[in-house]
CSV table of C-alpha atoms in Angstrom, one decimal:
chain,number,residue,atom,x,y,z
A,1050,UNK,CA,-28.9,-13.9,10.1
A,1051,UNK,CA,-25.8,-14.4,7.7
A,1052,UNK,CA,-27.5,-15.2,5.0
A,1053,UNK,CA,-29.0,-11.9,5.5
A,1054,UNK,CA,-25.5,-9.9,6.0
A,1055,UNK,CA,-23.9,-12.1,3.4
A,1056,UNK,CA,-27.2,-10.3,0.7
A,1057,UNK,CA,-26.7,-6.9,2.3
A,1058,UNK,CA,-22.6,-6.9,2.0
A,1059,UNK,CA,-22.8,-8.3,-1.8
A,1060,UNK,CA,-25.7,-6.4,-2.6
A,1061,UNK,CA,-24.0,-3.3,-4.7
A,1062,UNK,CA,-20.9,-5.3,-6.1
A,1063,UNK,CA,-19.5,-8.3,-5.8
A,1064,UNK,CA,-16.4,-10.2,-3.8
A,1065,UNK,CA,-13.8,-12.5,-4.5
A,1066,UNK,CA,-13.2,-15.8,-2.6
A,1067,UNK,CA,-9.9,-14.7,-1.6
A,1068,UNK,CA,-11.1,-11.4,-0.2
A,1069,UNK,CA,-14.7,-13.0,1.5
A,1070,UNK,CA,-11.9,-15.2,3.7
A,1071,UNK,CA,-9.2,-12.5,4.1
A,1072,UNK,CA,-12.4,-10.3,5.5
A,1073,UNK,CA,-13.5,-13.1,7.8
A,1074,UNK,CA,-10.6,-14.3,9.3
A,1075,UNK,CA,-9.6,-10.5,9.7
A,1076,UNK,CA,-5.9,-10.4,7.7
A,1077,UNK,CA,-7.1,-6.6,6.9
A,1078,UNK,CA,-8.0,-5.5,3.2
A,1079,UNK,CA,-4.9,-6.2,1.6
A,1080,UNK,CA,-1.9,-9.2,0.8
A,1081,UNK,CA,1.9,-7.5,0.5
A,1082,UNK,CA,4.2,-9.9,-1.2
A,1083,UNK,CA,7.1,-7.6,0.0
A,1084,UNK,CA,8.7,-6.2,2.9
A,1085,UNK,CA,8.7,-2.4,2.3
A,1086,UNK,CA,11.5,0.1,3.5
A,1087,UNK,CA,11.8,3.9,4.2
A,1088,UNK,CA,13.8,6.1,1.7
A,1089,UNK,CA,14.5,9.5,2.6
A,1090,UNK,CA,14.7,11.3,-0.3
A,1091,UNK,CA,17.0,14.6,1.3
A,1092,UNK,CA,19.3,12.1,2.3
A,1093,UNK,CA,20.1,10.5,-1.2
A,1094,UNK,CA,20.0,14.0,-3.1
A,1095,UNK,CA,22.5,15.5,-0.5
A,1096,UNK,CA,24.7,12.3,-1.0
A,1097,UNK,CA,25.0,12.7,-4.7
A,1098,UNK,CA,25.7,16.6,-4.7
A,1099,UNK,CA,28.7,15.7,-2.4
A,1100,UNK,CA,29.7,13.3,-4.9
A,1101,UNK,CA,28.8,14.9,-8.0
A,1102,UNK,CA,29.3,19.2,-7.5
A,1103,UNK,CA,28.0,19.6,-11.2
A,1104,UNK,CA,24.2,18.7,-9.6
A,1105,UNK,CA,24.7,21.5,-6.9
A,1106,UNK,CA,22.0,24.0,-7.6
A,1107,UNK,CA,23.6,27.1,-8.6
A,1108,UNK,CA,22.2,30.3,-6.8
């Protein structure tokens, strides 16, 4: 029986070790070396308009 679904999961391409083992011991599809953080992009651009009134759109 997983002999079988070992054929049928490798049949149209093949997987690394690393990946066959992440996949079995369900650590999800994907390793993150780094701890990831939000940046708000509104918040930076207002902050440098106050600082720098040259980037202030003109309207």
């Amino acid at each position: 029986m997983i002999e079988r679904c070992a054929i049928a999961l490798t049949f149209e391409r093949e997987f690394g070790a690393p990946e066959i083992v992440s996949y079995l011991m369900g650590w999800g599809d994907r390793y993150e070396s780094h701890c990831y953080s939000i940046i708000f992009l509104d918040a930076i651009t207002n902050a440098l308009k106050k600082a720098y009134p040259a980037l202030r759109e003109q309207r």
